[in-house]
Short mmCIF file of C-alpha atoms in Angstrom, two decimals:
data_model
loop_
_atom_site.label_atom_id
_atom_site.label_comp_id
_atom_site.label_asym_id
_atom_site.label_seq_id
_atom_site.Cartn_x
_atom_site.Cartn_y
_atom_site.Cartn_z
CA UNK A 1 18.88 -36.47 25.28
CA UNK A 2 16.30 -33.91 26.28
CA UNK A 3 16.65 -30.41 24.78
CA UNK A 4 17.61 -27.90 27.47
CA UNK A 5 15.11 -25.09 27.82
CA UNK A 6 15.75 -21.50 28.84
CA UNK A 7 12.42 -21.53 30.73
CA UNK A 8 10.18 -24.30 32.13
CA UNK A 9 7.48 -23.37 29.62
CA UNK A 10 8.83 -23.50 26.06
CA UNK A 11 7.17 -21.07 23.69
CA UNK A 12 5.74 -22.70 20.57
CA UNK A 13 4.53 -20.38 17.81
CA UNK A 14 2.16 -21.76 15.17
CA UNK A 15 2.17 -19.96 11.79
CA UNK A 16 -1.02 -20.15 9.74
CA UNK A 17 -1.23 -18.57 6.26
CA UNK A 18 -4.76 -17.43 5.43
CA UNK A 19 -6.22 -16.71 2.00
CA UNK A 20 -10.01 -16.50 1.72
CA UNK A 21 -10.61 -18.88 4.64
CA UNK A 22 -13.65 -17.27 6.28
CA UNK A 23 -15.45 -20.63 6.21
CA UNK A 24 -12.66 -22.34 8.17
CA UNK A 25 -11.46 -19.77 10.69
CA UNK A 26 -14.07 -20.37 13.39
CA UNK A 27 -13.53 -24.11 13.36
CA UNK A 28 -9.77 -23.58 13.27
CA UNK A 29 -9.92 -21.34 16.34
CA UNK A 30 -11.97 -23.87 18.30
CA UNK A 31 -9.81 -26.86 17.34
CA UNK A 32 -6.50 -25.13 18.00
CA UNK A 33 -7.70 -23.70 21.30
CA UNK A 34 -8.82 -27.12 22.53
CA UNK A 35 -5.83 -29.05 21.17
CA UNK A 36 -2.93 -26.66 21.79
CA UNK A 37 -3.65 -23.39 23.56
CA UNK A 38 -5.33 -24.89 26.63
CA UNK A 39 -2.37 -27.17 27.38
CA UNK A 40 -0.11 -26.44 30.33
CA UNK A 41 3.13 -28.12 29.19
CA UNK A 42 4.05 -25.35 26.73
CA UNK A 43 3.15 -21.76 25.93
CA UNK A 44 1.40 -21.95 22.55
CA UNK A 45 0.41 -19.01 20.37
CA UNK A 46 -0.86 -18.65 16.81
CA UNK A 47 0.09 -16.09 14.18
CA UNK A 48 -2.36 -15.71 11.30
CA UNK A 49 -0.82 -14.25 8.13
CA UNK A 50 -3.59 -12.90 5.91
CA UNK A 51 -2.22 -13.08 2.37
CA UNK A 52 -4.47 -10.48 0.78
CA UNK A 53 -7.81 -12.22 1.34
CA UNK A 54 -10.79 -10.82 -0.57
CA UNK A 55 -13.41 -12.16 1.87
CA UNK A 56 -14.01 -11.50 5.59
CA UNK A 57 -10.94 -13.42 6.74
CA UNK A 58 -9.11 -10.40 8.18
CA UNK A 59 -12.17 -9.11 10.03
CA UNK A 60 -12.57 -12.54 11.61
CA UNK A 61 -8.88 -12.66 12.51
CA UNK A 62 -9.15 -9.26 14.21
CA UNK A 63 -12.14 -10.48 16.22
CA UNK A 64 -10.34 -13.67 17.28
CA UNK A 65 -7.26 -11.68 18.32
CA UNK A 66 -9.30 -9.20 20.36
CA UNK A 67 -10.91 -12.03 22.31
CA UNK A 68 -7.66 -13.91 22.97
CA UNK A 69 -4.20 -12.33 22.80
CA UNK A 70 -2.62 -15.73 22.21
CA UNK A 71 -3.90 -15.31 18.66
CA UNK A 72 -1.98 -12.75 16.62
CA UNK A 73 -2.51 -11.36 13.14
CA UNK A 74 -0.44 -10.01 10.27
CA UNK A 75 -2.14 -8.58 7.20
CA UNK A 76 -0.14 -8.29 3.99
CA UNK A 77 -0.96 -5.45 1.60
CA UNK A 78 -1.85 -7.87 -1.21
CA UNK A 79 -1.58 -11.51 -2.20
CA UNK A 80 2.12 -12.43 -2.27
CA UNK A 81 1.72 -16.22 -2.15
CA UNK A 82 1.70 -18.64 0.77
CA UNK A 83 5.48 -19.08 0.90
CA UNK A 84 6.11 -15.34 1.12
CA UNK A 85 3.35 -15.14 3.74
CA UNK A 86 5.20 -17.77 5.76
CA UNK A 87 8.40 -15.74 5.41
CA UNK A 88 6.57 -12.83 7.04
CA UNK A 89 5.36 -15.12 9.80
CA UNK A 90 8.86 -16.43 10.49
CA UNK A 91 10.12 -12.85 10.74
CA UNK A 92 7.54 -12.02 13.43
CA UNK A 93 7.64 -15.32 15.34
CA UNK A 94 9.15 -15.12 18.82
CA UNK A 95 9.37 -18.61 20.24
CA UNK A 96 11.67 -21.48 21.09
CA UNK A 97 10.20 -23.39 18.14
CA UNK A 98 7.93 -22.47 15.23
CA UNK A 99 5.38 -24.78 13.60
CA UNK A 100 3.42 -24.34 10.37
CA UNK A 101 -0.25 -25.35 10.23
CA UNK A 102 -2.71 -24.88 7.36
CA UNK A 103 -5.96 -23.10 8.15
CA UNK A 104 -8.10 -25.73 6.40
CA UNK A 105 -7.28 -28.27 9.17
CA UNK A 106 -6.43 -31.01 6.70
CA UNK A 107 -3.30 -31.34 8.81
CA UNK A 108 -4.50 -32.18 12.37
CA UNK A 109 -3.37 -29.67 15.03
CA UNK A 110 -2.81 -32.53 17.47
CA UNK A 111 0.12 -33.77 15.39
CA UNK A 112 2.05 -30.69 16.52
CA UNK A 113 2.15 -32.23 20.00
CA UNK A 114 4.15 -35.11 18.52
CA UNK A 115 6.37 -32.58 16.75
CA UNK A 116 7.12 -30.98 20.10
CA UNK A 117 8.00 -34.36 21.65
CA UNK A 118 10.59 -34.99 18.92
CA UNK A 119 11.86 -31.44 19.30
CA UNK A 120 12.28 -31.90 23.05
CA UNK A 121 14.30 -35.03 22.26
CA UNK A 122 16.84 -32.90 20.40
CA UNK A 123 15.59 -32.76 16.82
CA UNK A 124 15.75 -29.30 15.27
CA UNK A 125 13.41 -29.93 12.32
CA UNK A 126 10.34 -32.18 12.53
CA UNK A 127 8.35 -33.04 9.40
CA UNK A 128 4.79 -34.26 9.09
CA UNK A 129 4.72 -37.19 6.65
CA UNK A 130 1.34 -38.07 5.16
CA UNK A 131 0.61 -41.72 5.86
CA UNK A 132 -2.72 -41.46 4.06
CA UNK A 133 -4.61 -38.64 2.40
CA UNK A 134 -8.24 -38.02 1.51
CA UNK A 135 -7.51 -37.06 -2.10
CA UNK A 136 -8.15 -38.29 -5.62
CA UNK A 137 -5.86 -40.98 -7.00
CA UNK A 138 -4.47 -38.57 -9.60
CA UNK A 139 -3.60 -35.91 -7.03
CA UNK A 140 -2.07 -38.44 -4.67
CA UNK A 141 0.01 -39.98 -7.47
CA UNK A 142 1.22 -36.63 -8.80
CA UNK A 143 2.22 -35.53 -5.29
CA UNK A 144 4.16 -38.77 -4.76
CA UNK A 145 6.02 -38.34 -8.07
CA UNK A 146 6.73 -34.70 -7.19
CA UNK A 147 8.22 -35.67 -3.84
CA UNK A 148 10.28 -38.55 -5.28
CA UNK A 149 11.83 -36.35 -7.98
CA UNK A 150 12.71 -33.56 -5.57
CA UNK A 151 14.18 -36.02 -3.07
CA UNK A 152 16.29 -37.57 -5.83
CA UNK A 153 17.50 -34.47 -7.64
CA UNK A 154 17.17 -31.39 -5.42
CA UNK A 155 17.37 -32.01 -1.68
CA UNK A 156 20.46 -32.64 0.49
CA UNK A 157 21.33 -36.26 1.18
CA UNK A 158 19.83 -37.58 4.39
CA UNK A 159 17.06 -34.98 4.58
CA UNK A 160 13.77 -36.27 6.00
CA UNK A 161 11.74 -33.57 4.27
CA UNK A 162 8.24 -33.87 2.86
CA UNK A 163 6.83 -31.66 0.12
CA UNK A 164 4.17 -30.22 2.40
CA UNK A 165 4.89 -27.35 4.77
CA UNK A 166 3.54 -29.12 7.87
CA UNK A 167 6.63 -28.89 10.04
CA UNK A 168 8.24 -27.60 13.20
CA UNK A 169 11.58 -25.79 13.27
CA UNK A 170 13.84 -24.96 16.19
CA UNK A 171 14.69 -21.34 16.96
CA UNK A 172 18.16 -21.75 15.47
CA UNK A 173 16.68 -23.01 12.18
CA UNK A 174 14.28 -20.05 12.13
CA UNK A 175 17.14 -17.60 12.59
CA UNK A 176 19.00 -19.12 9.66
CA UNK A 177 15.81 -19.24 7.59
CA UNK A 178 15.44 -15.49 8.02
CA UNK A 179 18.70 -15.01 6.14
CA UNK A 180 17.16 -16.33 2.91
CA UNK A 181 16.15 -13.44 0.65
CA UNK A 182 15.05 -15.07 -2.60
CA UNK A 183 11.61 -14.23 -3.95
CA UNK A 184 10.96 -17.52 -5.75
CA UNK A 185 10.97 -19.68 -2.66
CA UNK A 186 9.56 -22.97 -1.44
CA UNK A 187 9.37 -23.14 2.35
CA UNK A 188 10.02 -26.87 2.81
CA UNK A 189 13.01 -26.74 0.43
CA UNK A 190 14.66 -23.86 2.28
CA UNK A 191 14.10 -25.46 5.68
CA UNK A 192 15.43 -28.82 4.44
CA UNK A 193 18.45 -27.12 2.88
CA UNK A 194 19.59 -25.82 6.28
CA UNK A 195 20.32 -29.37 7.39
CA UNK A 196 20.32 -29.94 11.17
CA UNK A 197 18.97 -32.96 12.99
CA UNK A 198 15.60 -34.06 11.62
CA UNK A 199 12.73 -36.39 12.49
CA UNK A 200 9.47 -37.43 10.84
CA UNK A 201 5.98 -37.91 12.27
CA UNK A 202 3.44 -39.87 10.24
CA UNK A 203 -0.18 -38.73 10.24
CA UNK A 204 -3.41 -39.18 8.31
CA UNK A 205 -4.31 -36.16 6.21
CA UNK A 206 -7.98 -35.23 6.36
CA UNK A 207 -10.29 -33.99 3.64
CA UNK A 208 -11.06 -30.30 3.31
CA UNK A 209 -14.32 -29.47 5.10
CA UNK A 210 -15.03 -26.00 3.70
CA UNK A 211 -13.83 -23.63 1.02
CA UNK A 212 -11.68 -24.44 -1.98
CA UNK A 213 -8.02 -25.34 -1.95
CA UNK A 214 -5.71 -22.95 -3.76
CA UNK A 215 -3.28 -25.80 -4.48
CA UNK A 216 -3.71 -27.21 -7.97
CA UNK A 217 -1.70 -29.03 -10.63
CA UNK A 218 -0.29 -25.86 -12.20
CA UNK A 219 0.93 -24.62 -8.81
CA UNK A 220 2.51 -28.01 -8.14
CA UNK A 221 4.38 -27.76 -11.46
CA UNK A 222 5.55 -24.25 -10.54
CA UNK A 223 6.69 -25.46 -7.13
CA UNK A 224 8.62 -28.29 -8.77
CA UNK A 225 10.15 -25.86 -11.26
CA UNK A 226 11.13 -23.38 -8.54
CA UNK A 227 12.69 -26.17 -6.48
CA UNK A 228 14.71 -27.59 -9.35
CA UNK A 229 15.90 -24.20 -10.59
CA UNK A 230 16.73 -23.04 -7.07
CA UNK A 231 18.30 -26.17 -5.61
CA UNK A 232 19.32 -28.61 -8.33
CA UNK A 233 21.92 -28.62 -11.13
CA UNK A 234 19.53 -30.81 -13.14
CA UNK A 235 18.22 -28.05 -15.48
CA UNK A 236 21.78 -27.05 -16.42
CA UNK A 237 22.68 -30.71 -16.90
CA UNK A 238 19.67 -31.08 -19.21
CA UNK A 239 20.84 -28.10 -21.25
CA UNK A 240 24.37 -29.51 -21.51
CA UNK A 241 23.16 -33.00 -22.41
CA UNK A 242 20.65 -31.71 -24.96
CA UNK A 243 23.29 -29.49 -26.54
CA UNK A 244 25.76 -32.35 -26.79
CA UNK A 245 23.08 -34.69 -28.12
CA UNK A 246 21.88 -32.34 -30.84
CA UNK A 247 25.47 -31.58 -31.85
CA UNK A 248 26.24 -35.28 -32.17
CA UNK A 249 23.07 -35.87 -34.14
CA UNK A 250 23.94 -32.99 -36.47
CA UNK A 251 27.41 -34.43 -37.10
CA UNK A 252 26.02 -37.89 -37.82
CA UNK A 253 23.32 -36.52 -40.11
CA UNK A 254 25.87 -34.37 -41.94
CA UNK A 255 28.21 -37.33 -42.35
CA UNK A 256 25.35 -39.45 -43.68
CA UNK A 257 24.27 -36.82 -46.24
CA UNK A 258 27.87 -36.14 -47.31
CA UNK A 259 28.58 -39.85 -47.77
CA UNK A 260 25.49 -40.29 -49.92
CA UNK A 261 26.47 -37.27 -52.02
CA UNK A 262 30.04 -38.54 -52.54
CA UNK A 263 28.76 -41.89 -53.74
CA UNK A 264 26.35 -40.31 -56.15
CA UNK A 265 23.23 -40.88 -54.13
CA UNK A 266 22.21 -37.45 -52.85
CA UNK A 267 19.27 -37.20 -50.47
CA UNK A 268 15.96 -36.91 -52.27
CA UNK A 269 13.44 -34.37 -51.04
CA UNK A 270 13.46 -32.07 -48.09
CA UNK A 271 11.19 -33.90 -45.66
CA UNK A 272 13.94 -35.40 -43.52
CA UNK A 273 15.97 -32.19 -43.57
CA UNK A 274 13.01 -30.02 -42.56
CA UNK A 275 12.11 -32.50 -39.82
CA UNK A 276 15.64 -32.33 -38.45
CA UNK A 277 15.69 -28.52 -38.60
CA UNK A 278 12.31 -28.30 -36.84
CA UNK A 279 13.53 -30.66 -34.12
CA UNK A 280 16.66 -28.61 -33.57
CA UNK A 281 14.66 -25.40 -33.29
CA UNK A 282 12.28 -27.04 -30.79
CA UNK A 283 15.19 -28.15 -28.61
CA UNK A 284 16.83 -24.73 -28.85
CA UNK A 285 13.67 -22.89 -27.81
CA UNK A 286 13.17 -25.28 -24.89
CA UNK A 287 16.72 -24.66 -23.70
CA UNK A 288 16.28 -20.92 -24.24
CA UNK A 289 13.18 -21.07 -22.04
CA UNK A 290 15.14 -22.72 -19.23
CA UNK A 291 17.90 -20.14 -19.49
CA UNK A 292 15.31 -17.36 -19.49
CA UNK A 293 13.97 -18.64 -16.17
CA UNK A 294 17.44 -18.37 -14.67
CA UNK A 295 17.85 -14.85 -16.06
CA UNK A 296 14.45 -13.81 -14.70
CA UNK A 297 15.33 -15.09 -11.24
CA UNK A 298 18.68 -13.32 -11.34
CA UNK A 299 16.94 -10.08 -12.28
CA UNK A 300 14.35 -10.53 -9.52
CA UNK A 301 17.07 -10.90 -6.90
CA UNK A 302 19.31 -8.14 -8.26
CA UNK A 303 16.64 -5.42 -8.06
CA UNK A 304 16.22 -6.32 -4.34
CA UNK A 305 12.55 -5.51 -3.99
CA UNK A 306 11.04 -6.19 -0.54
CA UNK A 307 9.53 -9.65 -0.13
CA UNK A 308 6.23 -8.26 1.15
CA UNK A 309 4.49 -5.26 2.70
CA UNK A 310 2.56 -5.43 5.97
CA UNK A 311 -0.53 -3.23 6.15
CA UNK A 312 -1.83 -4.14 9.65
CA UNK A 313 -0.84 -6.19 12.68
CA UNK A 314 -2.64 -7.33 15.81
CA UNK A 315 -0.97 -8.49 19.05
CA UNK A 316 2.45 -9.02 17.44
CA UNK A 317 5.83 -7.63 18.42
CA UNK A 318 8.61 -6.15 16.32
CA UNK A 319 9.54 -7.73 13.01
CA UNK A 320 13.01 -9.29 12.86
CA UNK A 321 15.45 -7.31 10.66
#
């Protein structure tokens, strides 16, 4: 069933986080203009969110926006991270649907046209699923493991999510997304958590043509950690299981040592005892670290600091409350 539209020309807003992308912006502008903006079946616009770039990215964004008002710009006061930058973009986006597109063009802009087709058919969230990727074997494998673990332990059943943020969300999803206030956020996880009818579009991910990617192994681990702590009971289950396991081991070890002592064969030396004590301390500190992460996140949310600060805007309307 086709999605009813309030106007014959649906408005599609494309959000593009930017961090030190001066080498990619000109090519991005040309590709997006040719692929999306010049089409007549929908009213496309692009919102750049400059996440505290240290190069000429913002100056280039201003120039692009002056030449074409379909391009819009938001400049954050400093680097808050790509997921917070996207939160700012969602708050400023005024459209019937909102898509997310990386500035490096590894995700082809033309795939958004397929997103829109699925959206018109009634799907409220459309995900881009990487059929192939121009990456090293290690990076591809680690990303696959990351996605499999999150799908198994953190995401709602039946979700068609992917761990990238190449997606399109209906206006209703965007309005619900704006209600999320947490600082430690992962965009795809929050969008997937809303539920709604979903579809997937497969595409071939391209290699990066210019600049350096800010996504690395340590950031992937942090994203996994944030997702598990924010959406899965697994860390608490690990704490409970580890606590029960170490308690059982302590009881068995104590029973073994007591039995040997009663039968006149006390344990000789302290090697085994010290090894057991060291193991217990290691487990305790690991569990304490997990609990500390929960406490830190609770503190971060309780103080209710703003998610971001906007220093400049170009061609955009009023931010949603």
